[in-house]
Amino acid sequence: MLYSGKTKTFCKGLCILGSKPMMAFFSMIFFNTPAIINMARAIPNFVERGLTIYLAVLMGILMFLTNLFSFMTAFSNPGIVGQLQNSLRMRTISNLSETREMDNYHLTVRGAYLSKIKFCVTCFVYRPPRTVHCNFCDNCVYGFDHHCKWLGTCVGALNYKKFIWFLIFLNTLEICNFALAISHIVLVAMDEPGRTFG
Ligand SMILES: [Zn+2]
Ligand SMILES: [Zn+2]
């Protein structure tokens, strides 16, 4: 299958970069930094007091899973519908202008209306049902949910589950971060009541 638009494909379609792949790396820095600061400051404080080492293990696992699923969401195929090569486009344009078949179709089975099939004038393909053209990536995406600016790619039928897992792990990681930071502040305050934090 041929992809074009603003996406780039590698390894025979196994790795696909969205319109702004660097955004995924910036997002990873953004959500990893608080976790790394916590790992460096709060967890040694907890371990020193003999509280538990499992917190460090839990944070490590959560960080790994959050990064893994953000990577898998950002660099996998969201469900891009292949576009025509430039040479075929010209032929398609002339064929369609002759036959005037650029109109939308209604998909029916035994007379029962199922869905409307639209023609994408940018990709030059008839879109399957539930397919939307993403203006950021310049591609039609099957099962399009939204274009995620944080990951720089579309969320569609093929990476939707990965995106949901990414959100679950990211939220759990941030809740743990918040709880650790608050606990760290309370523990230090209990040790040195007059101390300010920095
Ligand atoms: Zn399109
Ligand atoms: Zn997109």
mmCIF file of C-alpha atoms and ligand atoms in Angstrom:
data_model
loop_
_atom_site.group_PDB
_atom_site.id
_atom_site.type_symbol
_atom_site.label_atom_id
_atom_site.label_comp_id
_atom_site.label_asym_id
_atom_site.label_seq_id
_atom_site.Cartn_x
_atom_site.Cartn_y
_atom_site.Cartn_z
ATOM 1 C CA MET A 1 0.000 0.000 0.000
ATOM 2 C CA LEU A 2 1.285 3.467 -0.841
ATOM 3 C CA TYR A 3 1.085 6.296 1.674
ATOM 4 C CA SER A 4 1.766 9.890 0.892
ATOM 5 C CA GLY A 5 0.443 13.100 2.425
ATOM 6 C CA LYS A 6 2.649 14.314 5.254
ATOM 7 C CA THR A 7 3.264 10.876 6.759
ATOM 8 C CA LYS A 8 6.484 8.937 6.189
ATOM 9 C CA THR A 9 6.706 5.164 6.189
ATOM 10 C CA PHE A 10 9.608 2.920 7.139
ATOM 11 C CA CYS A 11 10.181 -0.843 7.336
ATOM 12 C CA LYS A 12 7.430 -1.656 4.812
ATOM 13 C CA GLY A 13 4.783 0.269 6.751
ATOM 14 C CA LEU A 14 5.690 -1.113 10.211
ATOM 15 C CA CYS A 15 6.852 2.335 11.373
ATOM 16 C CA ILE A 16 4.874 5.376 10.279
ATOM 17 C CA LEU A 17 5.745 8.929 11.267
ATOM 18 C CA GLY A 18 2.826 11.356 11.533
ATOM 19 C CA SER A 19 2.876 14.945 10.326
ATOM 20 C CA LYS A 20 4.898 16.155 13.367
ATOM 21 C CA PRO A 21 6.864 13.199 14.813
ATOM 22 C CA MET A 22 9.066 15.451 16.989
ATOM 23 C CA MET A 23 5.971 16.308 19.072
ATOM 24 C CA ALA A 24 5.960 12.734 20.410
ATOM 25 C CA PHE A 25 9.535 13.176 21.708
ATOM 26 C CA PHE A 26 8.692 16.554 23.284
ATOM 27 C CA SER A 27 5.671 14.962 24.996
ATOM 28 C CA MET A 28 7.854 12.123 26.298
ATOM 29 C CA ILE A 29 10.256 14.678 27.831
ATOM 30 C CA PHE A 30 7.261 16.550 29.261
ATOM 31 C CA PHE A 31 5.751 13.573 31.120
ATOM 32 C CA ASN A 32 9.045 11.841 31.990
ATOM 33 C CA THR A 33 10.704 14.824 33.675
ATOM 34 C CA PRO A 34 8.480 14.964 36.827
ATOM 35 C CA ALA A 35 8.760 11.188 37.195
ATOM 36 C CA ILE A 36 12.574 11.291 36.954
ATOM 37 C CA ILE A 37 12.746 14.140 39.508
ATOM 38 C CA ASN A 38 10.551 12.103 41.850
ATOM 39 C CA MET A 39 12.666 8.996 41.335
ATOM 40 C CA ALA A 40 15.792 11.013 42.123
ATOM 41 C CA ARG A 41 14.497 12.923 45.160
ATOM 42 C CA ALA A 42 11.409 11.441 46.796
ATOM 43 C CA ILE A 43 12.064 7.721 46.447
ATOM 44 C CA PRO A 44 15.573 7.759 48.060
ATOM 45 C CA ASN A 45 13.978 9.668 50.937
ATOM 46 C CA PHE A 46 11.364 6.915 51.303
ATOM 47 C CA VAL A 47 13.924 4.110 51.052
ATOM 48 C CA GLU A 48 16.174 5.839 53.639
ATOM 49 C CA ARG A 49 13.328 5.631 56.110
ATOM 50 C CA GLY A 50 12.867 1.957 55.348
ATOM 51 C CA LEU A 51 9.405 2.550 53.880
ATOM 52 C CA THR A 52 9.471 0.559 50.658
ATOM 53 C CA ILE A 53 11.560 -0.106 47.551
ATOM 54 C CA TYR A 54 8.459 -1.269 45.642
ATOM 55 C CA LEU A 55 7.502 2.351 44.946
ATOM 56 C CA ALA A 56 10.616 2.734 42.812
ATOM 57 C CA VAL A 57 9.794 -0.507 40.989
ATOM 58 C CA LEU A 58 6.175 0.621 40.419
ATOM 59 C CA MET A 59 7.264 4.024 39.084
ATOM 60 C CA GLY A 60 9.806 2.336 36.799
ATOM 61 C CA ILE A 61 7.162 -0.040 35.372
ATOM 62 C CA LEU A 62 4.653 2.806 34.879
ATOM 63 C CA MET A 63 7.256 4.958 33.113
ATOM 64 C CA PHE A 64 8.235 2.092 30.848
ATOM 65 C CA LEU A 65 4.613 1.288 29.896
ATOM 66 C CA THR A 66 3.690 4.961 29.346
ATOM 67 C CA ASN A 67 6.679 5.458 27.048
ATOM 68 C CA LEU A 68 6.060 2.184 25.236
ATOM 69 C CA PHE A 69 2.401 2.941 24.449
ATOM 70 C CA SER A 70 3.069 6.580 23.517
ATOM 71 C CA PHE A 71 5.772 5.325 21.128
ATOM 72 C CA MET A 72 3.488 2.636 19.681
ATOM 73 C CA THR A 73 0.638 5.133 19.210
ATOM 74 C CA ALA A 74 2.815 7.827 17.638
ATOM 75 C CA PHE A 75 4.752 5.583 15.258
ATOM 76 C CA SER A 76 2.234 3.023 14.074
ATOM 77 C CA ASN A 77 -0.375 3.142 11.324
ATOM 78 C CA PRO A 78 -3.593 4.812 12.574
ATOM 79 C CA GLY A 79 -5.537 3.382 9.612
ATOM 80 C CA ILE A 80 -4.350 5.463 6.669
ATOM 81 C CA VAL A 81 -6.162 4.806 3.413
ATOM 82 C CA GLY A 82 -3.609 4.566 0.593
ATOM 83 C CA GLN A 83 -3.432 7.365 -1.922
ATOM 84 C CA LEU A 84 -2.850 7.136 -5.655
ATOM 85 C CA GLN A 85 0.556 7.757 -7.206
ATOM 86 C CA ASN A 86 0.868 11.084 -9.021
ATOM 87 C CA SER A 87 0.885 9.393 -12.443
ATOM 88 C CA LEU A 88 -2.353 7.567 -11.629
ATOM 89 C CA ARG A 89 -3.920 10.722 -10.242
ATOM 90 C CA MET A 90 -3.827 12.474 -13.577
ATOM 91 C CA ARG A 91 -5.421 9.455 -15.231
ATOM 92 C CA THR A 92 -8.078 9.302 -12.502
ATOM 93 C CA ILE A 93 -8.844 13.000 -12.876
ATOM 94 C CA SER A 94 -9.380 12.637 -16.598
ATOM 95 C CA ASN A 95 -11.470 9.462 -16.151
ATOM 96 C CA LEU A 96 -13.620 11.039 -13.468
ATOM 97 C CA SER A 97 -14.113 14.242 -15.411
ATOM 98 C CA GLU A 98 -15.229 12.168 -18.425
ATOM 99 C CA THR A 99 -17.572 9.893 -16.510
ATOM 100 C CA ARG A 100 -18.611 12.513 -13.893
ATOM 101 C CA GLU A 101 -18.426 9.843 -11.193
ATOM 102 C CA MET A 102 -16.872 12.015 -8.514
ATOM 103 C CA ASP A 103 -20.209 12.142 -6.681
ATOM 104 C CA ASN A 104 -20.854 10.475 -3.333
ATOM 105 C CA TYR A 105 -22.380 6.999 -3.295
ATOM 106 C CA HIS A 106 -24.844 5.391 -0.954
ATOM 107 C CA LEU A 107 -23.840 1.944 0.263
ATOM 108 C CA THR A 108 -26.886 -0.326 0.336
ATOM 109 C CA VAL A 109 -27.235 -4.053 0.958
ATOM 110 C CA ARG A 110 -30.399 -5.616 -0.491
ATOM 111 C CA GLY A 111 -31.931 -2.186 -0.722
ATOM 112 C CA ALA A 112 -31.236 -1.289 2.921
ATOM 113 C CA TYR A 113 -29.231 1.928 3.312
ATOM 114 C CA LEU A 114 -25.966 1.369 5.220
ATOM 115 C CA SER A 115 -23.727 4.369 4.735
ATOM 116 C CA LYS A 116 -22.660 7.171 2.418
ATOM 117 C CA ILE A 117 -19.369 6.662 0.562
ATOM 118 C CA LYS A 118 -17.671 9.982 -0.123
ATOM 119 C CA PHE A 119 -14.991 10.791 -2.642
ATOM 120 C CA CYS A 120 -11.875 12.494 -1.176
ATOM 121 C CA VAL A 121 -10.740 15.139 -3.645
ATOM 122 C CA THR A 122 -7.314 15.346 -1.941
ATOM 123 C CA CYS A 123 -6.428 11.630 -1.855
ATOM 124 C CA PHE A 124 -8.445 10.694 -4.978
ATOM 125 C CA VAL A 125 -10.007 7.664 -3.321
ATOM 126 C CA TYR A 126 -13.527 6.717 -2.309
ATOM 127 C CA ARG A 127 -13.493 6.761 1.475
ATOM 128 C CA PRO A 128 -14.725 3.641 3.270
ATOM 129 C CA PRO A 129 -17.411 4.325 5.918
ATOM 130 C CA ARG A 130 -16.100 5.985 9.121
ATOM 131 C CA THR A 131 -13.134 7.436 7.208
ATOM 132 C CA VAL A 132 -12.201 11.110 7.557
ATOM 133 C CA HIS A 133 -9.538 13.205 5.852
ATOM 134 C CA CYS A 134 -7.040 14.653 8.384
ATOM 135 C CA ASN A 135 -5.926 18.110 7.299
ATOM 136 C CA PHE A 136 -2.821 17.981 9.524
ATOM 137 C CA CYS A 137 -1.503 14.713 8.044
ATOM 138 C CA ASP A 138 -3.105 15.182 4.608
ATOM 139 C CA ASN A 139 -4.370 11.593 4.579
ATOM 140 C CA CYS A 140 -7.673 9.783 4.851
ATOM 141 C CA VAL A 141 -7.787 7.752 8.082
ATOM 142 C CA TYR A 142 -10.142 4.826 8.673
ATOM 143 C CA GLY A 143 -12.013 4.975 12.012
ATOM 144 C CA PHE A 144 -10.688 8.505 12.565
ATOM 145 C CA ASP A 145 -11.105 9.666 16.179
ATOM 146 C CA HIS A 146 -8.974 12.819 16.290
ATOM 147 C CA HIS A 147 -5.570 14.230 15.395
ATOM 148 C CA CYS A 148 -3.444 14.186 18.567
ATOM 149 C CA LYS A 149 -1.224 17.263 18.535
ATOM 150 C CA TRP A 150 0.728 15.983 21.546
ATOM 151 C CA LEU A 151 1.822 12.862 19.673
ATOM 152 C CA GLY A 152 1.847 14.520 16.234
ATOM 153 C CA THR A 153 -0.251 11.814 14.616
ATOM 154 C CA CYS A 154 -3.850 10.727 14.007
ATOM 155 C CA VAL A 155 -5.730 8.410 16.323
ATOM 156 C CA GLY A 156 -7.720 5.991 14.196
ATOM 157 C CA ALA A 157 -9.024 2.445 14.078
ATOM 158 C CA LEU A 158 -5.587 0.783 14.122
ATOM 159 C CA ASN A 159 -3.950 2.702 16.999
ATOM 160 C CA TYR A 160 -7.007 3.588 19.084
ATOM 161 C CA LYS A 161 -6.497 0.795 21.671
ATOM 162 C CA LYS A 162 -2.815 1.694 22.049
ATOM 163 C CA PHE A 163 -3.826 5.329 22.615
ATOM 164 C CA ILE A 164 -6.342 4.335 25.338
ATOM 165 C CA TRP A 165 -3.656 2.240 27.114
ATOM 166 C CA PHE A 166 -1.264 5.210 26.817
ATOM 167 C CA LEU A 167 -3.852 7.461 28.517
ATOM 168 C CA ILE A 168 -4.487 4.908 31.296
ATOM 169 C CA PHE A 169 -0.759 4.498 32.104
ATOM 170 C CA LEU A 170 -0.075 8.231 31.767
ATOM 171 C CA ASN A 171 -2.884 9.090 34.223
ATOM 172 C CA THR A 172 -1.731 6.416 36.690
ATOM 173 C CA LEU A 173 1.853 7.696 36.432
ATOM 174 C CA GLU A 174 0.795 11.289 37.079
ATOM 175 C CA ILE A 175 -1.380 10.290 40.061
ATOM 176 C CA CYS A 176 1.597 8.375 41.548
ATOM 177 C CA ASN A 177 3.854 11.372 40.851
ATOM 178 C CA PHE A 178 1.490 13.708 42.659
ATOM 179 C CA ALA A 179 1.093 11.341 45.630
ATOM 180 C CA LEU A 180 4.872 10.855 45.893
ATOM 181 C CA ALA A 181 5.581 14.587 45.750
ATOM 182 C CA ILE A 182 3.013 15.352 48.470
ATOM 183 C CA SER A 183 4.322 12.487 50.663
ATOM 184 C CA HIS A 184 7.895 13.709 50.199
ATOM 185 C CA ILE A 185 6.947 17.252 51.258
ATOM 186 C CA VAL A 186 5.060 15.964 54.323
ATOM 187 C CA LEU A 187 7.971 13.706 55.381
ATOM 188 C CA VAL A 188 10.528 16.509 55.070
ATOM 189 C CA ALA A 189 8.222 18.911 56.943
ATOM 190 C CA MET A 190 7.860 16.402 59.766
ATOM 191 C CA ASP A 191 11.683 16.156 60.054
ATOM 192 C CA GLU A 192 12.386 19.854 59.921
ATOM 193 C CA PRO A 193 9.292 21.880 60.843
ATOM 194 C CA GLY A 194 10.908 25.243 60.039
ATOM 195 C CA ARG A 195 12.297 24.230 56.637
ATOM 196 C CA THR A 196 11.131 25.651 53.303
ATOM 197 C CA PHE A 197 11.204 23.470 50.180
ATOM 198 C CA GLY A 198 13.423 23.833 47.162
HETATM 199 ZN ZN ZN B 1 -8.279 12.152 1.902
HETATM 200 ZN ZN ZN B 2 -3.573 13.580 11.507
#
